[in-house]
Coordinates of C-alpha atoms and ligand atoms in Angstrom, one line a residue:
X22 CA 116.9 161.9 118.2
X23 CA 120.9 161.7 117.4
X24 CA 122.7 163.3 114.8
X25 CA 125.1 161.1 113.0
X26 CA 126.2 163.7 110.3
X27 CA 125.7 167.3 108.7
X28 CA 125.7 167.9 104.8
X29 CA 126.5 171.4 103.6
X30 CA 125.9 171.7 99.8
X31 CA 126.4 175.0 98.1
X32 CA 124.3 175.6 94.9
X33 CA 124.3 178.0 92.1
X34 CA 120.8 179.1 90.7
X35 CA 120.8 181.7 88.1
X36 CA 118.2 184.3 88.2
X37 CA 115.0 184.5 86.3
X38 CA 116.2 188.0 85.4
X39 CA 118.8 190.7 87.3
X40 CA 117.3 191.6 91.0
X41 CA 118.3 195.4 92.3
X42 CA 118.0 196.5 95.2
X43 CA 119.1 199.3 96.9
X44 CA 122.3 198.1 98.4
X45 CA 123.2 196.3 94.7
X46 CA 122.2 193.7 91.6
X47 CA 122.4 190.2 92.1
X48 CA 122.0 187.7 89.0
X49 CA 122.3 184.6 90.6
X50 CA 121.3 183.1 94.1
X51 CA 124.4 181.1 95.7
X52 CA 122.9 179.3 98.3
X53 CA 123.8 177.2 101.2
X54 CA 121.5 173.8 101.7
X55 CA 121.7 171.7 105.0
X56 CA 120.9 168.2 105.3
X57 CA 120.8 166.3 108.7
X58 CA 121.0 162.8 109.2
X59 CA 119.5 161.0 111.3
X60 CA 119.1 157.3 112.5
X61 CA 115.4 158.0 111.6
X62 CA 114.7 160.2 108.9
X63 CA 116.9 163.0 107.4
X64 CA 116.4 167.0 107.5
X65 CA 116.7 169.6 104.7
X66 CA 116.8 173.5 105.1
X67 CA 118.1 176.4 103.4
X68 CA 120.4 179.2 104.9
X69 CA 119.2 182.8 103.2
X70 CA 122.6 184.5 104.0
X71 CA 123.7 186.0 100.6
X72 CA 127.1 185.7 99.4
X73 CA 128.2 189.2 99.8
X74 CA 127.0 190.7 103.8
X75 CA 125.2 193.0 102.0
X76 CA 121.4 192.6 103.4
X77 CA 122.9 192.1 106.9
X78 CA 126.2 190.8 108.3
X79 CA 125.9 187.1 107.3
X80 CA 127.7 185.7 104.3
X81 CA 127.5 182.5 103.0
X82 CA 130.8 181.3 103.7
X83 CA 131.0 182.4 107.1
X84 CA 127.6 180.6 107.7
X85 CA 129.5 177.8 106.6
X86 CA 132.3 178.2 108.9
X87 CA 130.8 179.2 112.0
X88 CA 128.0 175.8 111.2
X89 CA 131.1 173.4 110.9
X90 CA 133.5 174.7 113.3
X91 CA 130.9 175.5 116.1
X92 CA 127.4 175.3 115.6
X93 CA 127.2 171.8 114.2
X94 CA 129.5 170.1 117.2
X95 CA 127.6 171.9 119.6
X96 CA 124.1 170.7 118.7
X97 CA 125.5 167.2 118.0
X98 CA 127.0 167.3 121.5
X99 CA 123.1 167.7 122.8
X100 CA 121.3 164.4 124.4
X101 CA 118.1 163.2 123.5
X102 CA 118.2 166.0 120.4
X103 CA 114.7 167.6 119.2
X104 CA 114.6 170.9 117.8
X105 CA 114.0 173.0 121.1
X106 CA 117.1 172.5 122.1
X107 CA 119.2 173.9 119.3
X108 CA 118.2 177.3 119.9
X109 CA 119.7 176.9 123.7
X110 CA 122.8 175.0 123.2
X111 CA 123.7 177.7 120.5
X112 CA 122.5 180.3 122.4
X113 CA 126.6 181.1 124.1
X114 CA 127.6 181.9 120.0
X115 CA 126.5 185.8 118.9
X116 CA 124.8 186.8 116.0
X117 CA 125.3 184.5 113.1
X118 CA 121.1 184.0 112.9
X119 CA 120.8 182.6 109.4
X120 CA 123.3 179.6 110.2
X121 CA 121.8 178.9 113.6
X122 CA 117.9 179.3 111.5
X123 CA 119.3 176.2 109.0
X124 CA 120.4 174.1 111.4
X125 CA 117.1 174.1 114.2
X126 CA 115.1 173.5 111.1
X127 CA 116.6 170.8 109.5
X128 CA 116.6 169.2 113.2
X129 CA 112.8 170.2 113.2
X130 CA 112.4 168.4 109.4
X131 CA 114.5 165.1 110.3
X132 CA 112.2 165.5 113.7
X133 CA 109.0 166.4 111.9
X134 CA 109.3 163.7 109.2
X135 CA 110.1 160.6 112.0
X136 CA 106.8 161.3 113.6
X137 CA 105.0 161.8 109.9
X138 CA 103.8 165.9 111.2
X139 CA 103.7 168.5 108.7
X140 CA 105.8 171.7 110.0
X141 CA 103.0 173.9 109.5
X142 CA 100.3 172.3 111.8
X143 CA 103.3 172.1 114.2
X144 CA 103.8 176.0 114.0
X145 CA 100.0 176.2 114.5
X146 CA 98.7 177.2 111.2
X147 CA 95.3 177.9 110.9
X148 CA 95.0 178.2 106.5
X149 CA 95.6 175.7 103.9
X150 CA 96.4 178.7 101.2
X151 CA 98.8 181.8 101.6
X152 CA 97.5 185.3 99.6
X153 CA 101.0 186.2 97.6
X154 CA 103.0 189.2 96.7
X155 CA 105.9 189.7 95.3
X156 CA 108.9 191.9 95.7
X157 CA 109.9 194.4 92.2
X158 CA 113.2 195.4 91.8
X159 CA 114.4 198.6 91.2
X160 CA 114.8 199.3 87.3
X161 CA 116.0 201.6 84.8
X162 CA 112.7 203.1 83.8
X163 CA 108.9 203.7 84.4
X164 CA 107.8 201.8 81.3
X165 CA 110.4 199.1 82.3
X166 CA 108.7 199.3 85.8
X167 CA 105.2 199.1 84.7
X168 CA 105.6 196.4 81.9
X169 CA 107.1 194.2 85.0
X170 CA 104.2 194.9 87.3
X171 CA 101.3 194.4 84.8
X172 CA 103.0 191.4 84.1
X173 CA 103.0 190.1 88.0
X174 CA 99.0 191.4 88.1
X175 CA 98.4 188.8 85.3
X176 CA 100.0 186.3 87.1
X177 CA 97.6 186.6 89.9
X178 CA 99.9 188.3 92.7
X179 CA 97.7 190.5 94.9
X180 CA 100.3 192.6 96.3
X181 CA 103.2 194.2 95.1
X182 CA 106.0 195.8 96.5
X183 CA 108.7 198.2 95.0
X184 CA 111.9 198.4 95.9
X185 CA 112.9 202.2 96.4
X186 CA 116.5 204.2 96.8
X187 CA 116.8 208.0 96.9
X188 CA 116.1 208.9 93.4
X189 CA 113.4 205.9 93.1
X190 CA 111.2 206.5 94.7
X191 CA 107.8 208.8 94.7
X192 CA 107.9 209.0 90.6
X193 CA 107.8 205.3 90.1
X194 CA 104.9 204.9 93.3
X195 CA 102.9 207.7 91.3
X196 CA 103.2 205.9 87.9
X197 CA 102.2 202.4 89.3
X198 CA 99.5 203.7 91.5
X199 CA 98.0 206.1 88.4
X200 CA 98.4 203.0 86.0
X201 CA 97.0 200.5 88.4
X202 CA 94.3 201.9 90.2
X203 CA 94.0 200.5 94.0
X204 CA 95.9 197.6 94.1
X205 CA 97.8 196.4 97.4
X206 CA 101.1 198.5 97.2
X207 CA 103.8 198.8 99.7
X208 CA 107.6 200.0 99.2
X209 CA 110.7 198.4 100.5
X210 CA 113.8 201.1 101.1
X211 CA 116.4 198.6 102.8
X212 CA 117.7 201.6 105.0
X213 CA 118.4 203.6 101.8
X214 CA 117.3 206.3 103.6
X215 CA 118.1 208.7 106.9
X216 CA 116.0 210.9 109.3
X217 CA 116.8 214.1 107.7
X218 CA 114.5 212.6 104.5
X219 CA 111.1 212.2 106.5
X220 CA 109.8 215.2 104.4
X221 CA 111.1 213.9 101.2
X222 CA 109.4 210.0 102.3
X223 CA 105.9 212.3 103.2
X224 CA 105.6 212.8 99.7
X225 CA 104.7 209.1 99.1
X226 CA 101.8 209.9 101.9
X227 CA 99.3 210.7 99.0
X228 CA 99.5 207.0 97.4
X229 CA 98.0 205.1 100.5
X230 CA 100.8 202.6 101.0
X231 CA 100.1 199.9 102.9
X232 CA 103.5 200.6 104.4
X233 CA 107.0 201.6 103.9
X234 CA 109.6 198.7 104.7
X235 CA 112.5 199.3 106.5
X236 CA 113.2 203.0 105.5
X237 CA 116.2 203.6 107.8
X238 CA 119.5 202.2 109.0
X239 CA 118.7 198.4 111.2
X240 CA 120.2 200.4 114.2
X241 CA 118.2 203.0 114.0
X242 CA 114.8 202.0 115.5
X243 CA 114.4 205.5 118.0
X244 CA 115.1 207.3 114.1
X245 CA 112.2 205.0 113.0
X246 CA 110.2 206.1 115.6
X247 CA 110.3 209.5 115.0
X248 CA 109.7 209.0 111.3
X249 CA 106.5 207.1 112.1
X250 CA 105.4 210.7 113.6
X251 CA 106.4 212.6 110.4
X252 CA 104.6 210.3 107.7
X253 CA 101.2 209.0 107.4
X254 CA 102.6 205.8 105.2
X255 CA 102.6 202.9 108.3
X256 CA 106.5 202.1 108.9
X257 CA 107.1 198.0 108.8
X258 CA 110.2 196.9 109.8
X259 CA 112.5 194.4 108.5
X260 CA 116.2 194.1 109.2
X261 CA 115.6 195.8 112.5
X262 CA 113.7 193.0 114.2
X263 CA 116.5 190.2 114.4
X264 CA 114.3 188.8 117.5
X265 CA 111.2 188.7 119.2
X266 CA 113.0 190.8 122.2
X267 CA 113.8 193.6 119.5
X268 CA 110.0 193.3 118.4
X269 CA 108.3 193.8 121.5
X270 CA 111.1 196.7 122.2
X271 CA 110.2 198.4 118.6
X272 CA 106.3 198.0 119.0
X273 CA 107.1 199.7 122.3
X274 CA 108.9 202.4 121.4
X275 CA 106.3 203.2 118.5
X276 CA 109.0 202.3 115.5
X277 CA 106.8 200.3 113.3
X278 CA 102.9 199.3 113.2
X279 CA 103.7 196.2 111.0
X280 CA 106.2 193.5 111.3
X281 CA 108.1 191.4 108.7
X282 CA 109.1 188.6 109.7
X283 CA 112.1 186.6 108.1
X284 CA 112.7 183.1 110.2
X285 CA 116.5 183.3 108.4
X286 CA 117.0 186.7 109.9
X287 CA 115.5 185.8 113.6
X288 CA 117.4 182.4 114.2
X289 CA 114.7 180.2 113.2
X290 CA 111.0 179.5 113.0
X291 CA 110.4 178.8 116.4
X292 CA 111.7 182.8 117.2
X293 CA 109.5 183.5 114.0
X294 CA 106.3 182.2 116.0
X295 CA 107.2 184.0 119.1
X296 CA 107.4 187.6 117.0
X297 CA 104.2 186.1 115.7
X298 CA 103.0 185.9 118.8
X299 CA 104.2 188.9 120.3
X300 CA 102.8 191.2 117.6
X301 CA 99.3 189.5 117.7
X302 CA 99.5 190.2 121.4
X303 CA 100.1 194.0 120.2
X304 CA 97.5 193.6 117.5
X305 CA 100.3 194.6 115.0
X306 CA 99.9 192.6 111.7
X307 CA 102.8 190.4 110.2
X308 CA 104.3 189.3 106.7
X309 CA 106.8 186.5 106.0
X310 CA 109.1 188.2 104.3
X311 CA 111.6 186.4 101.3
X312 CA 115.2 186.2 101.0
X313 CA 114.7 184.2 96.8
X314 CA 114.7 181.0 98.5
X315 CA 114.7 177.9 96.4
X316 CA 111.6 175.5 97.3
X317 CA 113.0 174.2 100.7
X318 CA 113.5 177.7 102.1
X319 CA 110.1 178.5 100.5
X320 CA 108.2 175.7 101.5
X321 CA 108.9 176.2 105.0
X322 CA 107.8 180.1 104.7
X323 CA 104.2 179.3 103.2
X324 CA 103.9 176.8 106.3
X325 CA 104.8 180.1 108.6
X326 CA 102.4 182.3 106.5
X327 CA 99.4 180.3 107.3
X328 CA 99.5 181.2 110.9
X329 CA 96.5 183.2 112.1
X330 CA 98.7 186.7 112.6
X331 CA 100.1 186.6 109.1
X332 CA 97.1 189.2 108.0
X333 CA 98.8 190.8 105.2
X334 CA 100.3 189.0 101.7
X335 CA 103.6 188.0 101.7
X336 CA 106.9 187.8 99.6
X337 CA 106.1 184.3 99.1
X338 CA 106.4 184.3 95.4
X339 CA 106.1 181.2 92.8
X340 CA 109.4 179.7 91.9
X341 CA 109.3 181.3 88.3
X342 CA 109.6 184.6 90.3
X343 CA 113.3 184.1 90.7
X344 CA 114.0 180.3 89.1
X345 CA 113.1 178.8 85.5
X346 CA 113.8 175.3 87.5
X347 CA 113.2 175.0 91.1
X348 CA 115.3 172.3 93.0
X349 CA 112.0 171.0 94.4
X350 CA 108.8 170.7 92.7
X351 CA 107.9 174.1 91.4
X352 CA 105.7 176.3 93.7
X353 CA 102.9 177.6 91.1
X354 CA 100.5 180.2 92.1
X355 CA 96.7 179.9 91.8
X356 CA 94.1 182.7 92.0
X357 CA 97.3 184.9 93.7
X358 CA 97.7 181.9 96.4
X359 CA 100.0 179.0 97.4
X360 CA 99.2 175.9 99.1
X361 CA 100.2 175.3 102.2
X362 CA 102.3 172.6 101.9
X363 CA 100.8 169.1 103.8
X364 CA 103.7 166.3 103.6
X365 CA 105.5 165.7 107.0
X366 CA 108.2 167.9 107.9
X367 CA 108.7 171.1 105.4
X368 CA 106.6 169.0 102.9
X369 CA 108.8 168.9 100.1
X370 CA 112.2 167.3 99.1
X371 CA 115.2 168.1 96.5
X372 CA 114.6 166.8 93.2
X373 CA 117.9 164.6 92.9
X374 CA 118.8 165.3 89.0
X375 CA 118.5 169.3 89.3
X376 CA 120.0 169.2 93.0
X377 CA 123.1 167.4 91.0
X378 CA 123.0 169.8 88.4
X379 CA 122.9 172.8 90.2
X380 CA 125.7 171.9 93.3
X381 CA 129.1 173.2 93.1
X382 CA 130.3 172.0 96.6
X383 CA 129.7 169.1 99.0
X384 CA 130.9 169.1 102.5
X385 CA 129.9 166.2 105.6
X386 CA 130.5 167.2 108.7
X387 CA 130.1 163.8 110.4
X388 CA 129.4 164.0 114.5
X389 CA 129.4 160.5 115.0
Ligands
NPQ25 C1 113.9 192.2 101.6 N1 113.9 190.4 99.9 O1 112.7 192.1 101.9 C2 114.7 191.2 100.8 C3 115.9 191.7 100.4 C4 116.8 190.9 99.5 C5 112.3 189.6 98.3 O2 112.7 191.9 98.6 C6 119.9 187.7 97.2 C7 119.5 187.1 98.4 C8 119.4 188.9 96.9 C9 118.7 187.7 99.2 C10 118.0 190.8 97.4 C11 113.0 190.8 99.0 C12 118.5 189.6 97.7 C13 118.2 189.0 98.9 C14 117.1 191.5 98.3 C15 117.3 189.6 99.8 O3 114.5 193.2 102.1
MG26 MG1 112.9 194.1 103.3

C-alpha cells in the first residue's frame, strides 16, 4: 500500500449535557479526525487527545503537530506500507500515543477496506454484541445523581460507573447502591486521590465494587500496589497502563487485578491486543475504556470489545450518551448491547452533510 496524502479535520461536537470529571467540565468534544488516502481505498480514525492535556499529556493541537511535522512523513517514507509497520517506523518519536494510535488505524482502515476485512475479525473477535456501560459524571447532588442513573438503567446500560473526587465519593456510592439494589457498579477517581487516603477509599469496601479505576497519580503504580493491600474494592488501572510493557510490569508488581484498556492511550489497537493478550495470559479481565469518541473512534472500540478477554462491560456507550447527532450512523443500544460492527475496515463511514456541518478546520498533508 502507498500513501498519497493525510487529511486532518478538526470537529466541534457539543455535548449531550456538561461532563465532570475530576480533573474539570468539558461541554463540547473538539476532536481530531484522520483520513488516509490511498491508491486503493481510504482510511478514517479518530485521535482521543482532548484539547486541554488534562487526562494525560496529549493535546489536540500538538497531536496535530507532531502527525504533520513527523509522524505523517515518517510512515509515508515506509515501502510496501500495511499497518505493522507504522508502529516501528514511529517507534524513534516518544510519547505522543494518541497521534501515533490515529494514524496505524487509519493505515489499518484504508488496509482493511482494500481487502473487504472487517477490523474486528482481524483483531480476533470472538462476539457479534458488546454488554455496555456507561461512565456518570460527577454532579452537584444525590438526587441529581440518581435521576441520571435511573435514567441510564432505563436505557438498558448494565453497568455504571461514577466518577469520584475527594468529597464525591462514598455518599454518592451509598445512595446509588441503596437506591439500585445490585447492579454492576464500579468508580473511576482519575488519580484524584494519594496513598495517604487508602483508609478513607476502604470505606467504599462495603458497596462491592466491581473495582475502583485509577485511584492514584499514573506514576504511581508501587503506590497502587500498596493500596490494592489496604482495600478490598479490586484496583483497575487506567492512565497507568500506556503499553503492554507497563501492563505486564503492573500485573507483576500486584498494582491492579483489572485492566482498562484505551487503544488512544497505548499507541493503537494492535498494542491494545497485546495488553489483551498479556492480561488473559495473567487471567486479569479487561474493559475498553472511552475517551466520548464520535462513531469512528467508537466503532473501532466495540470491534476491540468483542475479543474473548474483554470479560467485563465497557464504556462503550450509544451515541446519545455524549451526541444528539453522531457524525456516523448513530450507535443505538439494544437489551444494554451494541453490535459489533461487520463492514470492512472500522465498519462505518462519516456521514458527509453532518461531517460538513460540524468541521471547523481542514488540513492535507500530501506525501506524494
Ligand atoms: C476515563 N473517560 O475513563 C475517561 C476520562 C475522560 C468515559 O470516563 C473529553 C475527552 C472529556 C475525553 C472526560 C470516561 C473527557 C475525556 C473524561 C476522557 O478516565
Ligand atoms: Mg478512567
Amino acid at each position: 500500500m502507498k500513501l498519497n496524502g493525510v487529511e486532518l479535520r478538526r470537529i466541534q461536537m457539543p455535548l449531550v449535557a456538561p461532563f465532570r470529571t475530576s480533573f474539570g467540565v468539558e461541554t463540547t468534544r473538539d476532536v481530531l479526525l484522520l483520513r488516509v488516502a490511498t491508491p486503493d481505498a481510504e482510511g478514517w480514525a479518530e485521535c482521543v487527545a482532548m484539547s486541554n492535556p488534562l487526562y494525560s499529556s496529549e493535546y489536540v493541537d500538538a497531536a496535530a503537530d507532531v502527525l504533520r511535522r513527523f509522524l505523517i512523513p515518517a510512515v509515508a517514507a515506509v515501502g510496501n506500507l500495511d499497518a505493522t509497520k507504522v508502529g516501528p517506523a514511529l517507534a524513534k518519536f516518544k510519547g505522543h500515543r494518541m497521534a501515533k494510535a490515529a494514524l496505524e488505524t487509519a493505515v489499518l482502515d484504508a488496509e482493511l477496506r482494500a481487502a473487504g476485512r472487517p477490523l474486528a475479525r482481524e483483531l480476533g473477535a470472538v462476539r457479534d454484541t458488546v454488554d455496555c456501560g456507561v461512565s456518570v459524571g460527577i454532579m452537584s447532588s444525590v438526587p441529581e445523581l440518581l435521576d441520571t442513573v435511573q435514567r441510564y438503567l432505563d436505557q438498558g446500560y448494565v453497568r455504571i460507573k461514577l466518577k469520584i473526587e475527594p468529597g464525591w465519593d462514598v455518599e454518592p456510592v451509598r445512595a446509588v447502591r441503596e437506591r439500585f439494589g445490585d447492579i454492576l457498579l464500579q468508580v473511576d477517581a482519575n488519580t484524584a486521590y494519594t496513598l495517604a487516603d487508602a483508609r478513607h477509599l476502604a470505606k467504599l469496601d462495603p458497596f462491592d465494587l466491581l473495582l475502583v479505576e485509577q485511584p492514584l497519580d499514573e506514576e504511581d503504580v508501587l503506590g497502587h500496589a500498596a493500596l490494592a493491600r489496604l482495600v478490598k474494592t479490586p484496583i483497575c488501572l487506567d492512565e497507568s497502563i500506556v503499553s503492554a510493557h507497563a501492563a505486564a510490569d503492573a500485573i507483576r508488581l500486584g498494582a491492579c487485578a483489572i485492566v482498562n484498556i484505551k487503544p488512544g492511550r497505548v499507541g493503537g489497537y494492535l498494542e491494545a491486543k497485546r495488553i489483551h493478550d498479556v492480561c488473559a495470559a495473567h487471567g486479569v479481565p479487561v474493559w475498553c475504556g472511552g475517551m466520548l469518541e464520535t462513531g469512528i473512534g467508537r466503532a473501532a472500540n466495540v470491534a476491540l470489545a468483542a475479543l474473548p478477554g474483554f470479560t467485563l462491560p465497557g464504556d462503550t456507550s450509544g451515541s446519545d450518551r455524549y451526541f444528539s447527532t453522531d457524525v456516523t450512523a448513530p450507535f443505538v443500544l439494544a437489551d444494554g448491547q451494541l453490535a459489533v460492527p461487520t463492514g470492512p475496515g472500522i465498519g462505518v463511514e462519516p456521514l458527509p452533510d453532518v461531517l460538513r456541518e460540524v468541521t471547523t478546520a481542514t488540513e492535507y498533508v500530501s506525501t506524494n
